[in-house]
PDB file of N, CA and C in Angstrom:
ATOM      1  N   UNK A   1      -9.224 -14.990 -11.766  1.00  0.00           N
ATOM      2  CA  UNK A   1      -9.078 -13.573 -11.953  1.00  0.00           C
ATOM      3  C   UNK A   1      -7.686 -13.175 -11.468  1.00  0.00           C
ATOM      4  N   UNK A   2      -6.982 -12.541 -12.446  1.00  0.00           N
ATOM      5  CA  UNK A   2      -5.780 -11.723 -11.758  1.00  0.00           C
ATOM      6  C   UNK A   2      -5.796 -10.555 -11.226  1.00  0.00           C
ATOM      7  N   UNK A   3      -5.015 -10.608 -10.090  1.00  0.00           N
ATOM      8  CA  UNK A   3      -4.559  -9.632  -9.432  1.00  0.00           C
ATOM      9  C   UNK A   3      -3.232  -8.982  -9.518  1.00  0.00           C
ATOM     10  N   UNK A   4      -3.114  -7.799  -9.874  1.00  0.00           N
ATOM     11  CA  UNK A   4      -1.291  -6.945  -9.175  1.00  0.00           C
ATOM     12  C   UNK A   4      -1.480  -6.787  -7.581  1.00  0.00           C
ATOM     13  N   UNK A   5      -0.639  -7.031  -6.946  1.00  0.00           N
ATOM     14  CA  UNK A   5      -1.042  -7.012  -5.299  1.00  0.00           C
ATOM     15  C   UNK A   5       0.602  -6.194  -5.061  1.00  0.00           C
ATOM     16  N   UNK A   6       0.363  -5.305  -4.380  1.00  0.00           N
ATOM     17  CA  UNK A   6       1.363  -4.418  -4.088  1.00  0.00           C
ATOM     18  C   UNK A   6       1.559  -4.442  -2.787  1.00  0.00           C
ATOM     19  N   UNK A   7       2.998  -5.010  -1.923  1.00  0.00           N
ATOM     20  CA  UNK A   7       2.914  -5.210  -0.906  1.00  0.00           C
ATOM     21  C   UNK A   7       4.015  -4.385  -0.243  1.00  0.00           C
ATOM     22  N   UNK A   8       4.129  -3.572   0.737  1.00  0.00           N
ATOM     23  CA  UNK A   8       4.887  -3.078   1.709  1.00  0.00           C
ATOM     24  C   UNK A   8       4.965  -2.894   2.519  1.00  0.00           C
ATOM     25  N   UNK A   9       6.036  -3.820   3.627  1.00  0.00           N
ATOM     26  CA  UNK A   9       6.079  -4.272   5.254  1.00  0.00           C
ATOM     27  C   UNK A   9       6.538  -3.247   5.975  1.00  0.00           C
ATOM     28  N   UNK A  10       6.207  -3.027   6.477  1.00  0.00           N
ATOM     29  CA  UNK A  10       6.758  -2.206   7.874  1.00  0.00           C
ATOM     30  C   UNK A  10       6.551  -2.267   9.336  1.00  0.00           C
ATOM     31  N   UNK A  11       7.452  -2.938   9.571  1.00  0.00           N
ATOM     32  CA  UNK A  11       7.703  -3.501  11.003  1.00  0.00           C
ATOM     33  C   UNK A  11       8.322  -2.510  11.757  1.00  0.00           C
ATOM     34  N   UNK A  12       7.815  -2.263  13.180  1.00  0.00           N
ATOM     35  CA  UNK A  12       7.646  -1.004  13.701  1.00  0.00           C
ATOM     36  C   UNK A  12       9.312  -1.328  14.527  1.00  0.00           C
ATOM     37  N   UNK A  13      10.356   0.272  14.651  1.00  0.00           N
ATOM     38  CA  UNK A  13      11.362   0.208  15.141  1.00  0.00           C
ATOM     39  C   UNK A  13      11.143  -0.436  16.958  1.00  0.00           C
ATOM     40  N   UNK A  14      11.890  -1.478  17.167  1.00  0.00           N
ATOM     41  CA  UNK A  14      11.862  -2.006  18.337  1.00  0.00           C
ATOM     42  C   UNK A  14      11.081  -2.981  18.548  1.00  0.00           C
ATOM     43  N   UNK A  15      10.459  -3.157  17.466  1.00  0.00           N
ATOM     44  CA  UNK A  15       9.809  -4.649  17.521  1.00  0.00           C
ATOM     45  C   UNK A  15      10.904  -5.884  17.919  1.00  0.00           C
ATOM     46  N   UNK A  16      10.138  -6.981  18.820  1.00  0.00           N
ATOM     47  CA  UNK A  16      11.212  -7.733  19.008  1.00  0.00           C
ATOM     48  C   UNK A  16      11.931  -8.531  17.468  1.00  0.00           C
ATOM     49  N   UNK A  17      13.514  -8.545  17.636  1.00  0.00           N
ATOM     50  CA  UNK A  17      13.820  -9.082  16.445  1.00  0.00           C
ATOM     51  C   UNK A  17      13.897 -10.277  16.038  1.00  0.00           C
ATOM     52  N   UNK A  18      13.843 -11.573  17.179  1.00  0.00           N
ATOM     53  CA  UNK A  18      13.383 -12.866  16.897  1.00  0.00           C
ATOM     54  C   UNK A  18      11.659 -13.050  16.731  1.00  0.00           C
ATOM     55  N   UNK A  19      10.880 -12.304  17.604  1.00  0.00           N
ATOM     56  CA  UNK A  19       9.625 -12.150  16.480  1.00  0.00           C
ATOM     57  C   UNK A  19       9.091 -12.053  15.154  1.00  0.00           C
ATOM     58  N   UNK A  20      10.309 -11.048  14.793  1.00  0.00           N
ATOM     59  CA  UNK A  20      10.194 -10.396  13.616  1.00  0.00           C
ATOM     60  C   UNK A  20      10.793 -11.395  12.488  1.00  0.00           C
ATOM     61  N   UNK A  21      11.984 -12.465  12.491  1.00  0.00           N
ATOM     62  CA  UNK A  21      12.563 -13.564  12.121  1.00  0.00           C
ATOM     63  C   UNK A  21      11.312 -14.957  11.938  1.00  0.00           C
ATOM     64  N   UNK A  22      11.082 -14.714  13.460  1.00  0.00           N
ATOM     65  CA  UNK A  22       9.964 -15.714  13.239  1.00  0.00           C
ATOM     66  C   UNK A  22       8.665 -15.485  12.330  1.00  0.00           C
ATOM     67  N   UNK A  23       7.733 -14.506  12.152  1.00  0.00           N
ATOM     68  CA  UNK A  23       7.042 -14.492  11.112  1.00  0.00           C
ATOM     69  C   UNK A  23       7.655 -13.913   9.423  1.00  0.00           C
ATOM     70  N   UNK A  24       8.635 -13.931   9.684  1.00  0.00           N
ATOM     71  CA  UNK A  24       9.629 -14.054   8.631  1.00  0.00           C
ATOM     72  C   UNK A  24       9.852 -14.801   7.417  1.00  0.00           C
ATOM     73  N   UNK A  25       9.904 -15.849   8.288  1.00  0.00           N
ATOM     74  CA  UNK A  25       9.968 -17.612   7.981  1.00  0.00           C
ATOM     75  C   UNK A  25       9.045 -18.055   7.781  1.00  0.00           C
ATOM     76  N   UNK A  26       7.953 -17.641   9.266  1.00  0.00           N
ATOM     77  CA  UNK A  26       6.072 -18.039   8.676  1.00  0.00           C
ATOM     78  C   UNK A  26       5.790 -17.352   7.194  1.00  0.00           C
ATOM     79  N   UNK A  27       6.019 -16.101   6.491  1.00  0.00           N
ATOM     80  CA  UNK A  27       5.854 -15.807   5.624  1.00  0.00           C
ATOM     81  C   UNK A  27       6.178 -16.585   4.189  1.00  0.00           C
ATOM     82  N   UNK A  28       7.532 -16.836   4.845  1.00  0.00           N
ATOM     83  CA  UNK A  28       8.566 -17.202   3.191  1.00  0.00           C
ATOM     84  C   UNK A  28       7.482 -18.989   2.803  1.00  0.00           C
ATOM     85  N   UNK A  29       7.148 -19.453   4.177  1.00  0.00           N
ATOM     86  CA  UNK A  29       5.899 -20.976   3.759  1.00  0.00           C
ATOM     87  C   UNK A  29       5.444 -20.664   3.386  1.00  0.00           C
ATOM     88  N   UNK A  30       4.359 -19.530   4.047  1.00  0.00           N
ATOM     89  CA  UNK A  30       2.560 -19.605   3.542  1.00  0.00           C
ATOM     90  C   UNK A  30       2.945 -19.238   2.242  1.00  0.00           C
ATOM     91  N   UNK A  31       4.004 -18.415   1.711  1.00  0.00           N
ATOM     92  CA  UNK A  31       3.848 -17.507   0.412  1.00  0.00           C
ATOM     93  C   UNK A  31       4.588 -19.018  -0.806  1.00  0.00           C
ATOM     94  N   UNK A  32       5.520 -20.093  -0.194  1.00  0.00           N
ATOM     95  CA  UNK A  32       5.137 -21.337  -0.891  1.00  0.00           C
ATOM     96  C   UNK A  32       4.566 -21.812  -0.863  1.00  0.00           C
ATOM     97  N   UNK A  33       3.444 -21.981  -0.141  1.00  0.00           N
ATOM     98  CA  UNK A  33       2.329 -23.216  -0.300  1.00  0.00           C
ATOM     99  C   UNK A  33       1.624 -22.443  -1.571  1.00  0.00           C
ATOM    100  N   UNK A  34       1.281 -21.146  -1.127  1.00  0.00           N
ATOM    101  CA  UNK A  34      -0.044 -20.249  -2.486  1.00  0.00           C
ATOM    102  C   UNK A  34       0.829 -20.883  -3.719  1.00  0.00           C
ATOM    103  N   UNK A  35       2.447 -20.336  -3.729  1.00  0.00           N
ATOM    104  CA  UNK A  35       3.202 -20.353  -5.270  1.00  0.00           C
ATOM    105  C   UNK A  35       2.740 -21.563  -5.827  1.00  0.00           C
ATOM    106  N   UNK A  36       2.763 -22.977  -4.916  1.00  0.00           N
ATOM    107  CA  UNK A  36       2.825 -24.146  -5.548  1.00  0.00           C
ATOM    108  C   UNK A  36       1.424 -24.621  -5.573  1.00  0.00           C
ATOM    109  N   UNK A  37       0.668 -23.888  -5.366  1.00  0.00           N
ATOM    110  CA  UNK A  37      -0.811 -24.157  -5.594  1.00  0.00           C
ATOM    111  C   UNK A  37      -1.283 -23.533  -6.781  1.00  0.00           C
ATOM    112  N   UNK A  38      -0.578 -22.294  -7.179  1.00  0.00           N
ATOM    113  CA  UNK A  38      -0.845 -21.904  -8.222  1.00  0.00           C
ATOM    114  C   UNK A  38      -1.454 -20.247  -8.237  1.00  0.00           C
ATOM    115  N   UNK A  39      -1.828 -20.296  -7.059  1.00  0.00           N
ATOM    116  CA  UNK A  39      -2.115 -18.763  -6.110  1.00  0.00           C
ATOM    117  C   UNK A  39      -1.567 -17.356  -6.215  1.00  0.00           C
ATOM    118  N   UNK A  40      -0.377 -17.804  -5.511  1.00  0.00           N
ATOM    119  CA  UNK A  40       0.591 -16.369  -5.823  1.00  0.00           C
ATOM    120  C   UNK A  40       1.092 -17.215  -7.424  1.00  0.00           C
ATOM    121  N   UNK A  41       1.182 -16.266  -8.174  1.00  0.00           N
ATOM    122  CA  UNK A  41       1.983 -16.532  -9.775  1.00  0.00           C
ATOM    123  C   UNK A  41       3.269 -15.917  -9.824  1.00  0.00           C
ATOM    124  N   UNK A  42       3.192 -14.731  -9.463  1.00  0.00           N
ATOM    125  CA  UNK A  42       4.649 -14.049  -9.351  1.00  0.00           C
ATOM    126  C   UNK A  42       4.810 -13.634  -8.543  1.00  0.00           C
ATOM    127  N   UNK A  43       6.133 -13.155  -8.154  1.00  0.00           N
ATOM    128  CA  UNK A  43       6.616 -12.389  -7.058  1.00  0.00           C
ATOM    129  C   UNK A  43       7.921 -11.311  -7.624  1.00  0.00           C
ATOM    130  N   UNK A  44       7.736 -10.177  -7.158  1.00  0.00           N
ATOM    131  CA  UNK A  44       9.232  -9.050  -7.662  1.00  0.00           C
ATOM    132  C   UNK A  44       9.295  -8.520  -6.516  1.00  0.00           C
ATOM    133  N   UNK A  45      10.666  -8.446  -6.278  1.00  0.00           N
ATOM    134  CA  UNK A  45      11.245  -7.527  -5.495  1.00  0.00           C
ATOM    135  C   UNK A  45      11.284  -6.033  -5.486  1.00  0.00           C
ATOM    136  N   UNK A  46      10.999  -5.189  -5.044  1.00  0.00           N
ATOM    137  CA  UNK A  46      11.286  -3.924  -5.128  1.00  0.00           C
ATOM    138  C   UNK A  46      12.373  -3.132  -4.925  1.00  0.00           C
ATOM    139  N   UNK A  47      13.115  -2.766  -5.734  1.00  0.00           N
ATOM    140  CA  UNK A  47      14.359  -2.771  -4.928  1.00  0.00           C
ATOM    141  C   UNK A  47      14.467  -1.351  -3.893  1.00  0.00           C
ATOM    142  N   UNK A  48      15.204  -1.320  -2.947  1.00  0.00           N
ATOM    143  CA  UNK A  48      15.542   0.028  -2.253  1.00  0.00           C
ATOM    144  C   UNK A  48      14.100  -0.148  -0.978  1.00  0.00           C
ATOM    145  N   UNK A  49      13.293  -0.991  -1.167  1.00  0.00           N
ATOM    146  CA  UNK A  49      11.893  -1.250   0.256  1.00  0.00           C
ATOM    147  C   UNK A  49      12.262  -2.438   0.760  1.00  0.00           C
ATOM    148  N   UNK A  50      11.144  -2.501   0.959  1.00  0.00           N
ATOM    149  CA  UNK A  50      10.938  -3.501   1.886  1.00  0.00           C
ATOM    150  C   UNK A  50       9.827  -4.152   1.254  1.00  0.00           C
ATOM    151  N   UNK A  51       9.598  -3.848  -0.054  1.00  0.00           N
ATOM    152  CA  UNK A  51       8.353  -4.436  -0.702  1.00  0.00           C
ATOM    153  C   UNK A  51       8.108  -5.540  -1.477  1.00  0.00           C
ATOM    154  N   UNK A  52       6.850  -6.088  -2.142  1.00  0.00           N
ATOM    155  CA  UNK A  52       7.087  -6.733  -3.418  1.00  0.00           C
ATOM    156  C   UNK A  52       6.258  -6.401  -4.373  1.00  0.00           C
ATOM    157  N   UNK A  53       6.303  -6.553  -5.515  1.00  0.00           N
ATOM    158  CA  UNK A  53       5.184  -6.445  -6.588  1.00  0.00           C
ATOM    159  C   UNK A  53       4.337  -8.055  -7.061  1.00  0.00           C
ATOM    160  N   UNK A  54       3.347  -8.066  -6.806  1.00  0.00           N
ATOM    161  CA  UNK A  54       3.111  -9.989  -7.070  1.00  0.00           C
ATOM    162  C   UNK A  54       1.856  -9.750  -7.669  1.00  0.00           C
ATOM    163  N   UNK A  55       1.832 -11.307  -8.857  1.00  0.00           N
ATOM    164  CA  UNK A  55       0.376 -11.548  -9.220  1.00  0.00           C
ATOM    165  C   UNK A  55      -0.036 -12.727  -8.438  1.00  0.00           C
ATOM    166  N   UNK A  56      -1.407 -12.173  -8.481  1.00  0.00           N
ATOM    167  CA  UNK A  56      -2.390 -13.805  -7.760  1.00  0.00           C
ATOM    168  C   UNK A  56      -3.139 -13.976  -9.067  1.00  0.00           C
ATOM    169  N   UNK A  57      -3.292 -15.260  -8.895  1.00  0.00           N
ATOM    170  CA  UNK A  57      -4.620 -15.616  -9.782  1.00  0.00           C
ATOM    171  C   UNK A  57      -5.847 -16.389  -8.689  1.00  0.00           C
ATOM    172  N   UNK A  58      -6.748 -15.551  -8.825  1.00  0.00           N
ATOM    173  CA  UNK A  58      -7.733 -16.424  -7.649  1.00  0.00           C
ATOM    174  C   UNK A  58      -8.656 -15.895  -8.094  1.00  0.00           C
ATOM    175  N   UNK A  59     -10.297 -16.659  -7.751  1.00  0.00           N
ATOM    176  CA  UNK A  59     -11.523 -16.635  -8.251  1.00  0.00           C
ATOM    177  C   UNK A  59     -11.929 -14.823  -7.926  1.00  0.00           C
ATOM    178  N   UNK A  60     -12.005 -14.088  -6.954  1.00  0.00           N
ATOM    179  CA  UNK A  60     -12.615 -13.182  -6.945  1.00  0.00           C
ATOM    180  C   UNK A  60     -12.028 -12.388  -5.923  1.00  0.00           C
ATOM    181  N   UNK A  61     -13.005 -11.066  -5.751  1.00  0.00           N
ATOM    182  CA  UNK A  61     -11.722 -10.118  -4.742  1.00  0.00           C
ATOM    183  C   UNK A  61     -12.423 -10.614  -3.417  1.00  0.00           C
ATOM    184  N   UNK A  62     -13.187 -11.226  -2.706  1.00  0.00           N
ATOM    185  CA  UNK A  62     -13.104 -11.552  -1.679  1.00  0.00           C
ATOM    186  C   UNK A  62     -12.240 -12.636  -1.131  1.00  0.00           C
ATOM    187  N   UNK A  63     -12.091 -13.771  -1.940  1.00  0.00           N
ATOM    188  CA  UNK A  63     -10.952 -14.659  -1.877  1.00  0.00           C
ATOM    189  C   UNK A  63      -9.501 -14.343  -1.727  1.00  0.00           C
ATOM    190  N   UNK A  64      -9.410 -13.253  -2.782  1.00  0.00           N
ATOM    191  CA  UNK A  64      -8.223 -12.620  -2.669  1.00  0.00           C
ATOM    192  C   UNK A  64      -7.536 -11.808  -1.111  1.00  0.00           C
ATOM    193  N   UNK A  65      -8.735 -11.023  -0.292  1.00  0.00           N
ATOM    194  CA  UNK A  65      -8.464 -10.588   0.910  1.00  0.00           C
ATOM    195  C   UNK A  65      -8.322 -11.705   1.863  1.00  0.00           C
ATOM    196  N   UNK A  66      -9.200 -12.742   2.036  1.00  0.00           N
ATOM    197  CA  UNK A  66      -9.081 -13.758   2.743  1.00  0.00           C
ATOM    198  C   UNK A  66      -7.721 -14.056   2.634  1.00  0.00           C
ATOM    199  N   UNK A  67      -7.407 -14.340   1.421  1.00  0.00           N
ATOM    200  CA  UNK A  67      -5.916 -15.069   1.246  1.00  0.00           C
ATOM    201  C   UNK A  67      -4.745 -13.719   2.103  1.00  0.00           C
ATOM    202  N   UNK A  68      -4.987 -12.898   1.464  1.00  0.00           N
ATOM    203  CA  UNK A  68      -3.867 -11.774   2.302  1.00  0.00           C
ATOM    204  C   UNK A  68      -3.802 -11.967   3.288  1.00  0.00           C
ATOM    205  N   UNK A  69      -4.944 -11.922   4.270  1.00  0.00           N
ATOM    206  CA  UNK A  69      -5.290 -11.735   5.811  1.00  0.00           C
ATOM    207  C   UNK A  69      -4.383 -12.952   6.569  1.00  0.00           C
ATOM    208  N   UNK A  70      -3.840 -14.102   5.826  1.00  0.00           N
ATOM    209  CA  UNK A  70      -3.738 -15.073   6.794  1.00  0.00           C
ATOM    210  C   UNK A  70      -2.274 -15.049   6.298  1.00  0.00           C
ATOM    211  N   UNK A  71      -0.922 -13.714   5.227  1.00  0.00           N
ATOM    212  CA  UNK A  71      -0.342 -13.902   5.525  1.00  0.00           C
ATOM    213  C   UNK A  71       0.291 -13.631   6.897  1.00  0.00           C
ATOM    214  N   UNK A  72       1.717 -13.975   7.480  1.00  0.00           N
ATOM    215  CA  UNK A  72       1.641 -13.659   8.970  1.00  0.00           C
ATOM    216  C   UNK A  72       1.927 -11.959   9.138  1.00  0.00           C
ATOM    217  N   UNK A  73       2.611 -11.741   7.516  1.00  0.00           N
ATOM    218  CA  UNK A  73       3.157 -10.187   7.944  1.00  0.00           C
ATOM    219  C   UNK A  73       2.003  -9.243   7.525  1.00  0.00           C
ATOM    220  N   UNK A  74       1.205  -9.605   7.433  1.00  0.00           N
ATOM    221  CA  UNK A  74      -0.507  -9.166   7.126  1.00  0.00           C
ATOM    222  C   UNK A  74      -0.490  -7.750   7.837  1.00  0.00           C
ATOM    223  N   UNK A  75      -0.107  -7.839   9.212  1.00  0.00           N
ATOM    224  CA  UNK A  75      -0.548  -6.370  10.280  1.00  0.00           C
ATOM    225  C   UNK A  75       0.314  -5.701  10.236  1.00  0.00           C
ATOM    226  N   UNK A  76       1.347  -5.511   9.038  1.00  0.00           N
ATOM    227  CA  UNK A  76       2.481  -4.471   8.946  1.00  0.00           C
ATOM    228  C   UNK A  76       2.303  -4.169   7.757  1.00  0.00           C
ATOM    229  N   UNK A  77       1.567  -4.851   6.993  1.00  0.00           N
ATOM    230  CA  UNK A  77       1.755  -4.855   5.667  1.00  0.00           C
ATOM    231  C   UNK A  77       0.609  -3.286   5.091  1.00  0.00           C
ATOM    232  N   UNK A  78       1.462  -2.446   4.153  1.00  0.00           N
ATOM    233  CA  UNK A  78       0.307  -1.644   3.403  1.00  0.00           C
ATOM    234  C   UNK A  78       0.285  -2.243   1.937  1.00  0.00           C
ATOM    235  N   UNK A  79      -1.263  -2.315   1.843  1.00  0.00           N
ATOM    236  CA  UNK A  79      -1.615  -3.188   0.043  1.00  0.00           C
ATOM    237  C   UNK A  79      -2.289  -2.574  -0.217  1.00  0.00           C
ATOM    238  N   UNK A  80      -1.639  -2.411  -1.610  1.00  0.00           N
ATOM    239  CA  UNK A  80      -2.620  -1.803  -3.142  1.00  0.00           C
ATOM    240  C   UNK A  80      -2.523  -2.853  -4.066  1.00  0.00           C
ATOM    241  N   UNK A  81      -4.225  -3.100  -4.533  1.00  0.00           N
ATOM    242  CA  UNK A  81      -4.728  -3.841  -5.389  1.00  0.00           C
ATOM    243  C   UNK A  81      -5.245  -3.578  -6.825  1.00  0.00           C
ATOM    244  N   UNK A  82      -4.585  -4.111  -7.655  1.00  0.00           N
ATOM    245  CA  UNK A  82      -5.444  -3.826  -9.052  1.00  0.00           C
ATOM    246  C   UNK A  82      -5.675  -4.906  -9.805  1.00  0.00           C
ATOM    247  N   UNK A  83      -7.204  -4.615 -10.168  1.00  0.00           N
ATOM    248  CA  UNK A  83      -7.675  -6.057 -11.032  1.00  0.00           C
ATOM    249  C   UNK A  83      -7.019  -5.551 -11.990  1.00  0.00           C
ATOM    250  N   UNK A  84      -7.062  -7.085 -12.734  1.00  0.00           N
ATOM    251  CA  UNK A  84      -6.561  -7.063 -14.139  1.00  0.00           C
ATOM    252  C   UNK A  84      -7.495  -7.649 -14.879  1.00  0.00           C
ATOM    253  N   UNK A  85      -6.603  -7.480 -16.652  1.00  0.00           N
ATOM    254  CA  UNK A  85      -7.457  -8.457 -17.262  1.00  0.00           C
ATOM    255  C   UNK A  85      -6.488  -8.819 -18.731  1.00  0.00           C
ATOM    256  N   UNK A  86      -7.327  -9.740 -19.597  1.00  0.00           N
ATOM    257  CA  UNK A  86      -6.186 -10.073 -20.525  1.00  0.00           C
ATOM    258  C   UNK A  86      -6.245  -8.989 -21.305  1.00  0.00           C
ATOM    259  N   UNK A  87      -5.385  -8.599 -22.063  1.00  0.00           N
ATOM    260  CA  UNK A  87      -5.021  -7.660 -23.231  1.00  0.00           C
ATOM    261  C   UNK A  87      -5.194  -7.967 -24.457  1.00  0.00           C
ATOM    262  N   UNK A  88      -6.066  -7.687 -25.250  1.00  0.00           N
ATOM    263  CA  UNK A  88      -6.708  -8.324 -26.326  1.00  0.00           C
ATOM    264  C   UNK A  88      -5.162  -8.549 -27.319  1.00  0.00           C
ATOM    265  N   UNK A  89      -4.039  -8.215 -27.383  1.00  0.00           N
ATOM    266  CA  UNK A  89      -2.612  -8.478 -27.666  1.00  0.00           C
ATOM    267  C   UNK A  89      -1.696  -9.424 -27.414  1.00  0.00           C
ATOM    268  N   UNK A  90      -2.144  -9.706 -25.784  1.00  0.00           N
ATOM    269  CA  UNK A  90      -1.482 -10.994 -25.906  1.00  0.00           C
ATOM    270  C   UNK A  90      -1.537 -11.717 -26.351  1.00  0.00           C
ATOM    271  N   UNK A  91       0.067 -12.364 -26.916  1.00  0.00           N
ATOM    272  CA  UNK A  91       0.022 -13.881 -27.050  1.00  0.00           C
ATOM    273  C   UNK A  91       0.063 -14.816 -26.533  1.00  0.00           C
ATOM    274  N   UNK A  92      -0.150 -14.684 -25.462  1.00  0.00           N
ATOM    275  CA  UNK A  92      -0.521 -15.742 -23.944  1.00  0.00           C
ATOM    276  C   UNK A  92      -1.535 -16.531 -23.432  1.00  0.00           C
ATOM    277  N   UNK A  93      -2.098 -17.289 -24.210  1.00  0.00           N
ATOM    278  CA  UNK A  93      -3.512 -17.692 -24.057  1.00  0.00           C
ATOM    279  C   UNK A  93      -3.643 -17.496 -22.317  1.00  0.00           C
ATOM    280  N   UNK A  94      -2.439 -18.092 -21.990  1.00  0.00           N
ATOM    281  CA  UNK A  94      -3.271 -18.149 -20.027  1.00  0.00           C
ATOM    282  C   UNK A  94      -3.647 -16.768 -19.545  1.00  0.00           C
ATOM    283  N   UNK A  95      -2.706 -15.585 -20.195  1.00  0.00           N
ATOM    284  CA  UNK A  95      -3.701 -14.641 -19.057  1.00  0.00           C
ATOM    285  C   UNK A  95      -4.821 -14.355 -19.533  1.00  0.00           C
ATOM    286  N   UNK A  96      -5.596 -14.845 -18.422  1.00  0.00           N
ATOM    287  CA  UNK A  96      -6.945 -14.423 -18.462  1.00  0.00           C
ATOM    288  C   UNK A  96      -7.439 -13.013 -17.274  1.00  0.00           C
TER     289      UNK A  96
END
């Protein structure tokens, strides 16, 4: 099942800034391991935030929160979710 997952960090002023580096970095992994698993599908930048726009493909919406929860920037993060589905138009057999 696809997901649009709408993500925007906000890390609170005065947070320490090698903290903030460090799950930084924890992020930029966990968010390759999903890519190369097949998990996260896309990723966009937002420009002018601090955000991203991304698809997941994963079995269902509880899987899908699980997966959020364990990125590290998870407790700064505000997410909006929208299922998707294929578009009887596409010519894309994969989205499903």
């Amino acid at each position: 099942m696809l997901f649009q997952v709408e993500m925007d960090v906000n890390i609170p002023p005065g947070f320490d800034p090698e903290e903030a580096a460090t799950l930084k970095a924890a992020e930029k992994v966990r968010f390759q391991e999903l890519q190369k698993a097949g998990t996260w599908r896309h990723i966009w930048r937002v420009v002018g935030r601090y955000a991203n726009l991304s698809i997941f493909d994963v079995p269902d919406n509880a899987t899908l929160h699980e997966l959020l929860t364990t990125l590290p920037l998870y407790p700064f993060m505000t997410v909006r979710v929208t299922p998707l589905c294929r578009h009887p138009s596409s010519a894309h057999a994969d989205d499903r």
